[in-house]
Amino acid sequence: MKPVMIAKNINKTFVLHNQGAARLPVLRQQNLEIFAGECVVLNGSSGSGKSSLLRSLYGNYQVDEGELLISQGEQWLDLATAQAREIIALRRNTIGWVSQFLRVIPRLSALDIVMQPMLENGISDSQAKAKAETLLSHLNVPERLWSLAPATFSGGEQQRVNIARGFALDYPILLLDEPTASLDKHNAQQVVELILAAKQRGAAIVGIFHDAWVRDLVADRLHNMQQAAQLAG
Amino acid sequence: MTQLAKQLEEPRANAANQAEPALLQAQNLSMLYAPGKGFEDVNLSLYPGEVLAIVGESGSGKTTLLKTLSGRLAPQTGSISFQSDSNTAELYKISEAERRSLIRQHFGIVHQHPLDGLRPRVSAGGNIGERLMENGWRNYAEIRLQALTWLKAVEIDQSRIDDMPLTFSGGMQQRLQIARNLVTHPRLVFMDEPTGGLDVSVQARLLDLIRNLVTELQLAVVIVTHDLAVARLLAHRIMVMKQGQVVESGLTDRVLDDPSHPYTQLLVSSVLQQ
């Protein structure tokens, strides 16, 4: 079977120009292949570059060296050198991102926030609404909140709206940045179910999970981070 | 809102379509009043449905660049081509009359100070209708109906149609200016600090409105702003300018979350954390 995404020899160093040009190596010779229907969990201590690698896979961080190849039928698109508009197109229907932080858009209701990625992909209003409602109920967001803008929601409620949005489309690749952090066990369990269902339909998933029990339930394999700073030594 | 999209004669092409040509393409553009004043060697392509933010501090040349891109200030060197239907026009090679007609048909220009882009002593309806009349509309009843539709779209009470913009608040004037610009369905809209000088709550409402209209009408937008939060909310891509030079450009969240140029790092780190 062919991987859905391949990261080859990824290197990244932050250069902080306004702090004496300090150099912080964060990723060193990272190699990763991701296949459909599996969940790879990035494993390593705090500061080992898990989050930087995940962000690089989304094109949110620019890698210094290496290739980030995404399967496009017979061809591969290299995210490391792709144009901004190619990355925007990929994010619309190929790579999904779920983090614990919701960037609130003023005046947009929770339901609209979840429906948005579906509407952008031409899914009908009624279908998008039905799916959004199913997801919000699954994640125990009270129905009375659906028509309200999440700016005033609790942190956990905002997080669950964001997770619903991330799972609204069946992206072939899903990147999960601690989606269960700060959720109670019952709600975290609901997120685990969504992850397992996404795997079942063939999504390739890369994630960071703080809770060991969540990791044990969803992970097919671990990708151990090598300490960039030590390797750079 | 959906009625607005339905008014378009044909559905606009999807921005992600790779084969599609750029709407606006600028090559090696320079316009320097003095060394470091103006802009130098700018290259950019803008595609249908794409929003580009130009950010940088005061005096970095962003407004001058916007004037040149929108056909109001000839550059010293370089060229700009605009693609409309299947024709390509070189913005500063065609005659003055042709350029004016192209701007009238295809461009919208939203000024920072709304009264620069409105006729203060003509009614709100007249401000919107004037643009339609410039484009050949003659039926008074239809024009008034359009004006009412657009007042509603920008959330101005329709009963204010006969009032002068001078009697409007700053936020309402800015929304009226946007209606005046969008009524003719331009393909490309240029905005210079559209939220500058407005209260924070008024700003949020305006940004949300712009965001909706841009998606609904598949507009291509070049927006000049010094506010990185505005850029993050509205723009797909961002261009950072300093002393007339483009120092960094790319995907908005990439530039803001992983800035590589010293000046961009300084800009991003200067924003107060919420």
Short mmCIF file of C-alpha atoms in Angstrom, two decimals:
data_model
loop_
_atom_site.label_atom_id
_atom_site.label_comp_id
_atom_site.label_asym_id
_atom_site.label_seq_id
_atom_site.Cartn_x
_atom_site.Cartn_y
_atom_site.Cartn_z
CA MET A 1 0.00 0.00 0.00
CA LYS A 2 1.14 3.50 -0.84
CA PRO A 3 1.43 6.08 1.96
CA VAL A 4 -0.93 9.06 1.94
CA MET A 5 1.78 11.37 3.18
CA ILE A 6 5.54 11.10 3.47
CA ALA A 7 7.82 13.39 5.46
CA LYS A 8 11.44 13.00 4.38
CA ASN A 9 14.50 14.34 6.18
CA ILE A 10 12.70 17.27 7.75
CA ASN A 11 14.88 19.88 9.42
CA LYS A 12 13.76 23.04 11.08
CA THR A 13 15.53 25.63 13.20
CA PHE A 14 13.95 28.77 14.59
CA VAL A 15 16.16 31.85 14.32
CA LEU A 16 15.07 34.57 16.72
CA HIS A 17 16.45 37.67 15.04
CA ASN A 18 15.35 40.06 17.74
CA GLN A 19 16.82 37.99 20.55
CA GLY A 20 20.45 38.03 19.54
CA ALA A 21 19.75 35.75 16.55
CA ALA A 22 19.38 32.80 18.92
CA ARG A 23 19.08 29.50 17.03
CA LEU A 24 16.64 26.86 18.30
CA PRO A 25 16.81 23.59 16.40
CA VAL A 26 13.36 21.96 16.70
CA LEU A 27 13.26 19.25 14.04
CA ARG A 28 16.21 17.19 12.93
CA GLN A 29 16.08 14.49 10.25
CA GLN A 30 12.45 13.61 10.83
CA ASN A 31 11.10 10.82 8.65
CA LEU A 32 7.51 9.68 8.73
CA GLU A 33 5.16 7.73 6.47
CA ILE A 34 1.43 7.83 7.07
CA PHE A 35 -1.01 5.29 5.64
CA ALA A 36 -4.77 5.35 5.19
CA GLY A 37 -6.74 3.96 8.12
CA GLU A 38 -4.04 4.27 10.76
CA CYS A 39 -3.35 6.64 13.60
CA VAL A 40 0.27 7.60 14.25
CA VAL A 41 0.91 9.23 17.59
CA LEU A 42 3.84 11.62 17.96
CA ASN A 43 5.63 10.61 21.11
CA GLY A 44 8.21 12.53 23.09
CA SER A 45 8.74 14.78 26.06
CA SER A 46 7.62 18.37 26.19
CA GLY A 47 9.84 20.44 23.90
CA SER A 48 10.78 17.48 21.70
CA GLY A 49 9.17 19.10 18.64
CA LYS A 50 5.88 17.14 18.43
CA SER A 51 3.83 20.24 17.89
CA SER A 52 6.35 21.73 15.43
CA LEU A 53 6.26 18.55 13.34
CA LEU A 54 2.46 18.50 13.33
CA ARG A 55 2.33 22.18 12.33
CA SER A 56 4.84 21.51 9.55
CA LEU A 57 2.61 18.75 8.20
CA TYR A 58 -0.17 21.35 7.93
CA GLY A 59 2.04 23.97 6.24
CA ASN A 60 1.64 26.23 9.26
CA TYR A 61 5.40 26.09 9.88
CA GLN A 62 7.85 26.35 7.00
CA VAL A 63 10.48 23.59 7.12
CA ASP A 64 14.09 24.52 6.28
CA GLU A 65 14.95 21.26 4.54
CA GLY A 66 13.24 18.08 3.44
CA GLU A 67 10.08 17.10 1.61
CA LEU A 68 6.47 16.82 2.75
CA LEU A 69 4.82 14.78 0.05
CA ILE A 70 1.06 14.48 -0.18
CA SER A 71 -0.44 11.87 -2.47
CA GLN A 72 -2.54 13.41 -5.24
CA GLY A 73 -3.66 10.43 -7.30
CA GLU A 74 -0.62 9.40 -9.32
CA GLN A 75 1.33 12.48 -8.33
CA TRP A 76 2.85 13.94 -5.20
CA LEU A 77 2.57 17.52 -4.06
CA ASP A 78 5.42 18.80 -1.89
CA LEU A 79 3.95 20.91 0.88
CA ALA A 80 7.41 22.29 1.69
CA THR A 81 7.59 24.11 -1.64
CA ALA A 82 3.90 24.42 -2.58
CA GLN A 83 2.35 27.79 -3.36
CA ALA A 84 0.09 29.39 -0.76
CA ARG A 85 -2.99 28.77 -2.91
CA GLU A 86 -2.15 25.09 -3.34
CA ILE A 87 -1.93 24.72 0.44
CA ILE A 88 -5.25 26.54 0.86
CA ALA A 89 -6.84 24.12 -1.63
CA LEU A 90 -5.36 21.12 0.23
CA ARG A 91 -6.71 22.38 3.53
CA ARG A 92 -10.15 22.81 2.06
CA ASN A 93 -10.67 19.13 1.30
CA THR A 94 -7.59 17.01 1.99
CA ILE A 95 -5.94 17.91 5.30
CA GLY A 96 -8.05 18.61 8.36
CA TRP A 97 -6.74 20.19 11.57
CA VAL A 98 -8.20 19.88 15.04
CA SER A 99 -6.69 21.76 17.94
CA GLN A 100 -7.99 22.61 21.35
CA PHE A 101 -8.18 26.30 20.50
CA LEU A 102 -11.07 27.82 18.64
CA ARG A 103 -10.36 31.00 16.77
CA VAL A 104 -13.65 32.71 17.28
CA ILE A 105 -15.04 34.65 14.36
CA PRO A 106 -17.20 37.48 15.65
CA ARG A 107 -20.95 36.91 15.34
CA LEU A 108 -20.78 33.43 13.77
CA SER A 109 -22.95 30.88 15.61
CA ALA A 110 -21.59 27.53 16.80
CA LEU A 111 -23.72 25.73 14.20
CA ASP A 112 -22.41 27.97 11.39
CA ILE A 113 -18.82 27.40 12.51
CA VAL A 114 -19.26 23.63 12.23
CA MET A 115 -21.17 23.89 8.92
CA GLN A 116 -18.65 26.19 7.25
CA PRO A 117 -16.11 23.61 5.98
CA MET A 118 -18.94 21.54 4.52
CA LEU A 119 -20.55 24.52 2.77
CA GLU A 120 -17.15 25.50 1.32
CA ASN A 121 -17.03 22.07 -0.29
CA GLY A 122 -20.42 22.41 -1.90
CA ILE A 123 -22.36 20.22 0.53
CA SER A 124 -25.99 21.36 0.67
CA ASP A 125 -27.22 23.54 3.49
CA SER A 126 -29.60 20.90 4.85
CA GLN A 127 -27.04 18.08 4.76
CA ALA A 128 -24.40 20.27 6.40
CA LYS A 129 -26.85 21.32 9.09
CA ALA A 130 -27.87 17.74 9.85
CA LYS A 131 -24.25 16.59 10.15
CA ALA A 132 -23.30 19.61 12.30
CA GLU A 133 -26.20 18.91 14.67
CA THR A 134 -25.24 15.25 14.96
CA LEU A 135 -21.65 16.19 15.80
CA LEU A 136 -22.60 18.87 18.32
CA SER A 137 -24.98 16.49 20.11
CA HIS A 138 -22.39 13.71 20.06
CA LEU A 139 -19.97 16.07 21.78
CA ASN A 140 -22.60 17.16 24.32
CA VAL A 141 -22.74 20.81 23.31
CA PRO A 142 -26.15 21.85 24.70
CA GLU A 143 -28.67 22.59 21.97
CA ARG A 144 -29.52 25.99 23.43
CA LEU A 145 -25.94 27.12 22.55
CA TRP A 146 -25.99 26.11 18.88
CA SER A 147 -27.40 29.38 17.59
CA LEU A 148 -25.06 31.51 19.74
CA ALA A 149 -21.58 32.81 18.91
CA PRO A 150 -19.05 30.83 21.00
CA ALA A 151 -17.15 33.90 22.29
CA THR A 152 -18.97 33.58 25.62
CA PHE A 153 -18.82 29.75 25.87
CA SER A 154 -16.67 27.99 28.45
CA GLY A 155 -13.25 26.77 27.32
CA GLY A 156 -14.45 23.16 27.12
CA GLU A 157 -17.53 24.10 25.08
CA GLN A 158 -15.45 26.12 22.62
CA GLN A 159 -13.05 23.22 22.31
CA ARG A 160 -15.88 20.80 21.51
CA VAL A 161 -17.31 23.17 18.87
CA ASN A 162 -13.86 23.21 17.31
CA ILE A 163 -13.61 19.42 17.37
CA ALA A 164 -17.05 19.13 15.73
CA ARG A 165 -15.80 21.47 12.99
CA GLY A 166 -12.64 19.40 12.52
CA PHE A 167 -14.63 16.19 12.04
CA ALA A 168 -17.33 17.75 9.85
CA LEU A 169 -15.66 16.70 6.61
CA ASP A 170 -14.20 13.29 5.79
CA TYR A 171 -10.67 14.55 5.19
CA PRO A 172 -8.24 11.87 3.92
CA ILE A 173 -5.63 13.25 6.35
CA LEU A 174 -6.44 14.43 9.87
CA LEU A 175 -3.97 16.20 12.16
CA LEU A 176 -4.96 16.27 15.83
CA ASP A 177 -3.21 18.60 18.25
CA GLU A 178 -4.18 17.41 21.75
CA PRO A 179 -7.90 17.38 20.95
CA THR A 180 -8.80 15.85 24.31
CA ALA A 181 -6.67 18.11 26.51
CA SER A 182 -8.74 19.59 29.34
CA LEU A 183 -11.88 17.61 28.43
CA ASP A 184 -13.54 15.47 31.09
CA LYS A 185 -13.34 11.73 30.66
CA HIS A 186 -16.82 11.33 29.22
CA ASN A 187 -16.28 13.95 26.53
CA ALA A 188 -12.77 12.69 25.77
CA GLN A 189 -14.38 9.27 25.23
CA GLN A 190 -16.75 10.83 22.69
CA VAL A 191 -13.75 12.30 20.83
CA VAL A 192 -12.05 8.88 20.87
CA GLU A 193 -15.14 7.45 19.16
CA LEU A 194 -14.90 10.08 16.41
CA ILE A 195 -11.22 9.25 15.90
CA LEU A 196 -11.92 5.51 15.69
CA ALA A 197 -14.74 6.13 13.20
CA ALA A 198 -12.45 8.33 11.07
CA LYS A 199 -9.85 5.54 11.03
CA GLN A 200 -12.57 3.08 10.08
CA ARG A 201 -13.53 5.11 7.00
CA GLY A 202 -9.85 5.20 5.98
CA ALA A 203 -8.52 8.51 7.27
CA ALA A 204 -4.78 8.77 7.88
CA ILE A 205 -4.36 10.36 11.29
CA VAL A 206 -1.39 11.96 13.00
CA GLY A 207 -1.92 13.15 16.53
CA ILE A 208 -0.49 14.39 19.78
CA PHE A 209 -2.25 13.09 22.88
CA HIS A 210 -1.39 14.07 26.39
CA ASP A 211 -3.55 11.40 28.08
CA ALA A 212 -1.98 7.94 28.01
CA TRP A 213 -5.38 6.17 28.07
CA VAL A 214 -6.55 8.09 24.98
CA ARG A 215 -3.28 7.33 23.22
CA ASP A 216 -3.62 3.61 24.02
CA LEU A 217 -7.13 3.53 22.58
CA VAL A 218 -6.42 5.27 19.27
CA ALA A 219 -2.74 4.67 18.40
CA ASP A 220 -1.67 2.06 15.86
CA ARG A 221 1.95 3.04 16.28
CA LEU A 222 4.12 5.66 17.92
CA HIS A 223 6.54 7.98 16.20
CA ASN A 224 9.32 8.71 18.67
CA MET A 225 10.67 12.23 18.41
CA GLN A 226 14.42 12.59 18.40
CA GLN A 227 15.72 15.50 20.36
CA ALA A 228 16.77 18.02 17.72
CA ALA A 229 18.96 19.97 20.12
CA GLN A 230 20.94 16.87 21.12
CA LEU A 231 21.27 15.59 17.57
CA ALA A 232 22.41 19.00 16.41
CA GLY A 233 24.96 19.01 19.26
CA MET B 1 -27.30 37.21 1.57
CA THR B 2 -27.76 34.34 -0.85
CA GLN B 3 -29.82 36.58 -3.16
CA LEU B 4 -26.69 38.61 -3.76
CA ALA B 5 -24.82 35.64 -5.14
CA LYS B 6 -27.80 34.70 -7.29
CA GLN B 7 -27.65 38.10 -8.98
CA LEU B 8 -24.32 37.20 -10.54
CA GLU B 9 -24.80 36.31 -14.17
CA GLU B 10 -22.50 33.31 -13.97
CA PRO B 11 -20.98 31.43 -11.07
CA ARG B 12 -17.47 32.61 -10.45
CA ALA B 13 -14.73 30.05 -10.90
CA ASN B 14 -13.32 28.25 -7.89
CA ALA B 15 -10.16 29.84 -6.50
CA ALA B 16 -8.52 26.46 -6.16
CA ASN B 17 -8.68 25.72 -9.86
CA GLN B 18 -5.03 25.59 -10.86
CA ALA B 19 -5.46 26.10 -14.60
CA GLU B 20 -7.23 29.38 -14.10
CA PRO B 21 -5.26 32.53 -14.98
CA ALA B 22 -4.44 35.21 -12.43
CA LEU B 23 -6.87 38.11 -12.23
CA LEU B 24 -4.18 40.65 -11.51
CA GLN B 25 -0.50 40.21 -12.12
CA ALA B 26 2.16 42.77 -11.19
CA GLN B 27 5.75 42.48 -12.35
CA ASN B 28 8.80 44.39 -11.11
CA LEU B 29 6.71 47.33 -9.96
CA SER B 30 8.58 50.32 -8.56
CA MET B 31 7.46 53.78 -7.58
CA LEU B 32 9.88 55.72 -5.39
CA TYR B 33 9.31 59.31 -4.33
CA ALA B 34 12.65 59.23 -2.53
CA PRO B 35 14.94 56.37 -1.46
CA GLY B 36 12.85 54.14 0.84
CA LYS B 37 9.68 56.18 0.16
CA GLY B 38 7.19 54.36 -2.04
CA PHE B 39 7.79 50.77 -3.10
CA GLU B 40 10.38 48.84 -5.04
CA ASP B 41 10.44 45.71 -7.19
CA VAL B 42 7.06 44.27 -6.21
CA ASN B 43 5.80 41.09 -7.89
CA LEU B 44 2.43 39.56 -7.16
CA SER B 45 -0.40 37.51 -8.64
CA LEU B 46 -3.94 37.55 -7.37
CA TYR B 47 -6.50 34.91 -8.31
CA PRO B 48 -10.31 35.10 -8.27
CA GLY B 49 -11.70 34.70 -4.78
CA GLU B 50 -8.36 35.33 -3.12
CA VAL B 51 -7.79 37.87 -0.34
CA LEU B 52 -4.32 39.38 -0.03
CA ALA B 53 -3.35 41.58 2.92
CA ILE B 54 -0.51 44.07 2.67
CA VAL B 55 0.81 44.82 6.15
CA GLY B 56 3.55 47.07 7.47
CA GLU B 57 4.01 50.20 9.55
CA SER B 58 3.08 53.73 8.47
CA GLY B 59 5.33 54.95 5.69
CA SER B 60 6.21 51.46 4.47
CA GLY B 61 4.67 52.19 1.07
CA LYS B 62 1.55 50.02 1.36
CA THR B 63 -0.95 52.73 0.44
CA THR B 64 1.18 53.91 -2.50
CA LEU B 65 1.34 50.32 -3.73
CA LEU B 66 -2.44 49.99 -3.42
CA LYS B 67 -2.90 53.15 -5.51
CA THR B 68 -0.69 51.76 -8.24
CA LEU B 69 -2.34 48.33 -8.20
CA SER B 70 -5.79 49.90 -8.48
CA GLY B 71 -4.93 52.04 -11.50
CA ARG B 72 -4.67 55.40 -9.77
CA LEU B 73 -0.91 56.00 -9.82
CA ALA B 74 1.37 55.03 -12.68
CA PRO B 75 4.52 53.19 -11.56
CA GLN B 76 7.98 54.32 -12.64
CA THR B 77 8.84 50.82 -13.84
CA GLY B 78 7.07 47.51 -14.20
CA SER B 79 3.70 46.39 -15.46
CA ILE B 80 0.30 45.29 -14.19
CA SER B 81 -2.01 43.12 -16.23
CA PHE B 82 -5.67 42.58 -15.47
CA GLN B 83 -7.57 39.63 -16.87
CA SER B 84 -11.25 40.21 -17.57
CA ASP B 85 -13.37 37.64 -19.36
CA SER B 86 -10.86 36.47 -21.94
CA ASN B 87 -9.12 39.79 -22.45
CA THR B 88 -5.91 40.88 -20.81
CA ALA B 89 -5.36 44.59 -20.29
CA GLU B 90 -2.06 46.20 -19.35
CA LEU B 91 -3.27 48.71 -16.80
CA TYR B 92 -0.82 51.48 -17.65
CA LYS B 93 -0.44 50.78 -21.38
CA ILE B 94 -4.09 51.39 -22.26
CA SER B 95 -5.45 54.93 -22.64
CA GLU B 96 -6.67 56.98 -19.70
CA ALA B 97 -10.27 56.61 -20.92
CA GLU B 98 -9.97 52.84 -21.25
CA ARG B 99 -8.41 52.59 -17.81
CA ARG B 100 -11.22 54.60 -16.26
CA SER B 101 -13.82 52.43 -17.89
CA LEU B 102 -12.03 49.26 -16.72
CA ILE B 103 -11.84 50.56 -13.16
CA ARG B 104 -15.51 51.54 -13.23
CA GLN B 105 -16.59 48.13 -14.46
CA HIS B 106 -14.30 45.76 -12.62
CA PHE B 107 -12.71 47.44 -9.58
CA GLY B 108 -14.07 48.58 -6.26
CA ILE B 109 -12.04 51.00 -4.15
CA VAL B 110 -12.81 51.37 -0.44
CA HIS B 111 -11.06 54.33 1.15
CA GLN B 112 -9.95 54.53 4.76
CA HIS B 113 -12.05 57.66 5.34
CA PRO B 114 -15.55 56.82 4.11
CA LEU B 115 -16.30 60.40 3.07
CA ASP B 116 -13.42 60.19 0.57
CA GLY B 117 -15.38 57.51 -1.24
CA LEU B 118 -18.91 58.85 -0.79
CA ARG B 119 -20.80 61.93 -1.91
CA PRO B 120 -21.64 63.42 1.48
CA ARG B 121 -24.55 65.53 0.26
CA VAL B 122 -26.20 62.93 -1.94
CA SER B 123 -28.65 60.51 -0.29
CA ALA B 124 -27.52 57.02 0.71
CA GLY B 125 -29.64 55.57 -2.09
CA GLY B 126 -28.15 58.06 -4.53
CA ASN B 127 -24.64 57.05 -3.51
CA ILE B 128 -25.36 53.44 -4.36
CA GLY B 129 -27.43 54.25 -7.47
CA GLU B 130 -24.80 56.51 -8.96
CA ARG B 131 -22.47 53.57 -9.51
CA LEU B 132 -25.19 51.67 -11.34
CA MET B 133 -25.97 54.69 -13.53
CA GLU B 134 -22.28 55.00 -14.41
CA ASN B 135 -22.55 51.44 -15.65
CA GLY B 136 -25.55 52.15 -17.85
CA TRP B 137 -28.56 51.51 -15.58
CA ARG B 138 -31.44 53.89 -16.37
CA ASN B 139 -34.60 52.48 -14.77
CA TYR B 140 -35.20 54.46 -11.58
CA ALA B 141 -37.39 51.84 -9.90
CA GLU B 142 -34.80 49.09 -10.48
CA ILE B 143 -31.99 51.28 -9.22
CA ARG B 144 -33.91 52.11 -6.05
CA LEU B 145 -34.67 48.43 -5.50
CA GLN B 146 -30.97 47.60 -5.82
CA ALA B 147 -30.11 50.38 -3.39
CA LEU B 148 -32.58 48.94 -0.86
CA THR B 149 -31.18 45.42 -1.32
CA TRP B 150 -27.65 46.65 -0.71
CA LEU B 151 -28.54 48.78 2.30
CA LYS B 152 -29.96 45.61 3.83
CA ALA B 153 -26.90 43.58 2.84
CA VAL B 154 -24.62 46.00 4.70
CA GLU B 155 -27.03 46.16 7.64
CA ILE B 156 -28.22 49.74 7.25
CA ASP B 157 -31.89 50.30 8.02
CA GLN B 158 -33.70 50.65 4.70
CA SER B 159 -35.66 53.63 6.01
CA ARG B 160 -32.40 55.62 5.85
CA ILE B 161 -32.28 55.43 2.03
CA ASP B 162 -33.05 59.13 1.56
CA ASP B 163 -30.75 60.39 4.30
CA MET B 164 -27.37 62.02 3.63
CA PRO B 165 -24.23 60.05 4.61
CA LEU B 166 -23.22 63.09 6.68
CA THR B 167 -25.94 62.12 9.16
CA PHE B 168 -24.54 58.55 9.49
CA SER B 169 -22.11 57.26 12.14
CA GLY B 170 -18.56 56.36 11.01
CA GLY B 171 -19.33 52.66 10.95
CA MET B 172 -22.50 53.19 8.88
CA GLN B 173 -20.65 55.45 6.45
CA GLN B 174 -18.02 52.75 5.98
CA ARG B 175 -20.71 50.13 5.34
CA LEU B 176 -22.39 52.47 2.85
CA GLN B 177 -19.09 52.94 1.06
CA ILE B 178 -18.79 49.15 0.79
CA ALA B 179 -22.34 48.90 -0.62
CA ARG B 180 -21.56 51.62 -3.17
CA ASN B 181 -18.52 49.65 -4.27
CA LEU B 182 -20.09 46.21 -4.43
CA VAL B 183 -23.39 47.07 -6.11
CA THR B 184 -21.83 46.77 -9.57
CA HIS B 185 -20.32 43.34 -8.74
CA PRO B 186 -16.67 44.21 -9.29
CA ARG B 187 -14.23 41.31 -9.61
CA LEU B 188 -11.55 42.96 -7.55
CA VAL B 189 -11.85 45.24 -4.52
CA PHE B 190 -9.07 47.37 -3.05
CA MET B 191 -9.41 48.39 0.59
CA ASP B 192 -7.20 50.82 2.46
CA GLU B 193 -7.45 50.35 6.26
CA PRO B 194 -11.24 49.92 6.06
CA THR B 195 -11.55 49.48 9.83
CA GLY B 196 -9.12 52.23 10.81
CA GLY B 197 -10.61 54.85 13.09
CA LEU B 198 -13.62 52.74 14.12
CA ASP B 199 -14.49 51.54 17.63
CA VAL B 200 -13.54 47.95 18.36
CA SER B 201 -17.15 46.69 18.43
CA VAL B 202 -17.95 48.53 15.19
CA GLN B 203 -14.77 47.08 13.69
CA ALA B 204 -15.78 43.51 14.53
CA ARG B 205 -19.15 43.98 12.85
CA LEU B 206 -17.56 45.48 9.73
CA LEU B 207 -14.95 42.73 9.50
CA ASP B 208 -17.60 40.06 9.79
CA LEU B 209 -19.62 41.78 7.07
CA ILE B 210 -16.62 42.06 4.74
CA ARG B 211 -15.76 38.42 5.41
CA ASN B 212 -19.26 37.27 4.47
CA LEU B 213 -19.49 39.41 1.34
CA VAL B 214 -16.08 38.27 0.13
CA THR B 215 -17.07 34.59 0.43
CA GLU B 216 -20.58 35.11 -0.90
CA LEU B 217 -19.53 37.05 -3.99
CA GLN B 218 -16.17 35.25 -4.51
CA LEU B 219 -14.41 38.62 -4.57
CA ALA B 220 -10.70 39.03 -4.97
CA VAL B 221 -9.49 41.61 -2.46
CA VAL B 222 -6.29 43.50 -1.79
CA ILE B 223 -6.51 44.97 1.70
CA VAL B 224 -3.98 47.31 3.26
CA THR B 225 -3.89 47.15 7.04
CA HIS B 226 -1.47 47.63 9.89
CA ASP B 227 -3.61 45.36 12.08
CA LEU B 228 -2.37 41.75 12.02
CA ALA B 229 -5.64 40.48 13.54
CA VAL B 230 -7.55 41.93 10.58
CA ALA B 231 -5.13 40.22 8.21
CA ARG B 232 -5.52 36.90 10.04
CA LEU B 233 -9.30 37.04 9.95
CA LEU B 234 -9.72 38.07 6.31
CA ALA B 235 -6.67 37.21 4.25
CA HIS B 236 -5.53 33.99 2.60
CA ARG B 237 -2.13 35.45 1.91
CA ILE B 238 -0.10 38.23 3.42
CA MET B 239 2.69 40.48 2.17
CA VAL B 240 4.88 42.28 4.72
CA MET B 241 6.39 45.62 3.68
CA LYS B 242 9.14 47.65 5.23
CA GLN B 243 10.56 50.85 3.76
CA GLY B 244 9.18 50.13 0.33
CA GLN B 245 10.41 46.53 0.15
CA VAL B 246 8.40 43.34 0.42
CA VAL B 247 10.36 41.51 3.13
CA GLU B 248 8.19 38.40 3.48
CA SER B 249 5.08 36.94 1.92
CA GLY B 250 3.07 33.73 1.99
CA LEU B 251 0.16 31.91 3.59
CA THR B 252 -1.30 34.17 6.31
CA ASP B 253 -1.07 31.74 9.23
CA ARG B 254 2.43 30.62 8.17
CA VAL B 255 3.77 34.20 8.07
CA LEU B 256 2.13 35.10 11.40
CA ASP B 257 2.91 31.85 13.30
CA ASP B 258 6.36 31.19 11.84
CA PRO B 259 7.72 34.55 10.69
CA SER B 260 11.23 34.31 9.25
CA HIS B 261 12.25 37.90 8.50
CA PRO B 262 13.52 39.97 11.46
CA TYR B 263 10.98 42.70 10.75
CA THR B 264 8.04 40.27 10.60
CA GLN B 265 9.22 38.69 13.86
CA LEU B 266 9.28 42.14 15.43
CA LEU B 267 5.78 42.96 14.14
CA VAL B 268 4.31 39.67 15.37
CA SER B 269 5.99 39.85 18.78
CA SER B 270 4.82 43.44 19.27
CA VAL B 271 1.15 42.43 19.30
CA LEU B 272 -0.25 42.25 22.81
CA GLN B 273 -1.34 38.74 23.77
CA GLN B 274 -5.05 38.41 24.49
#
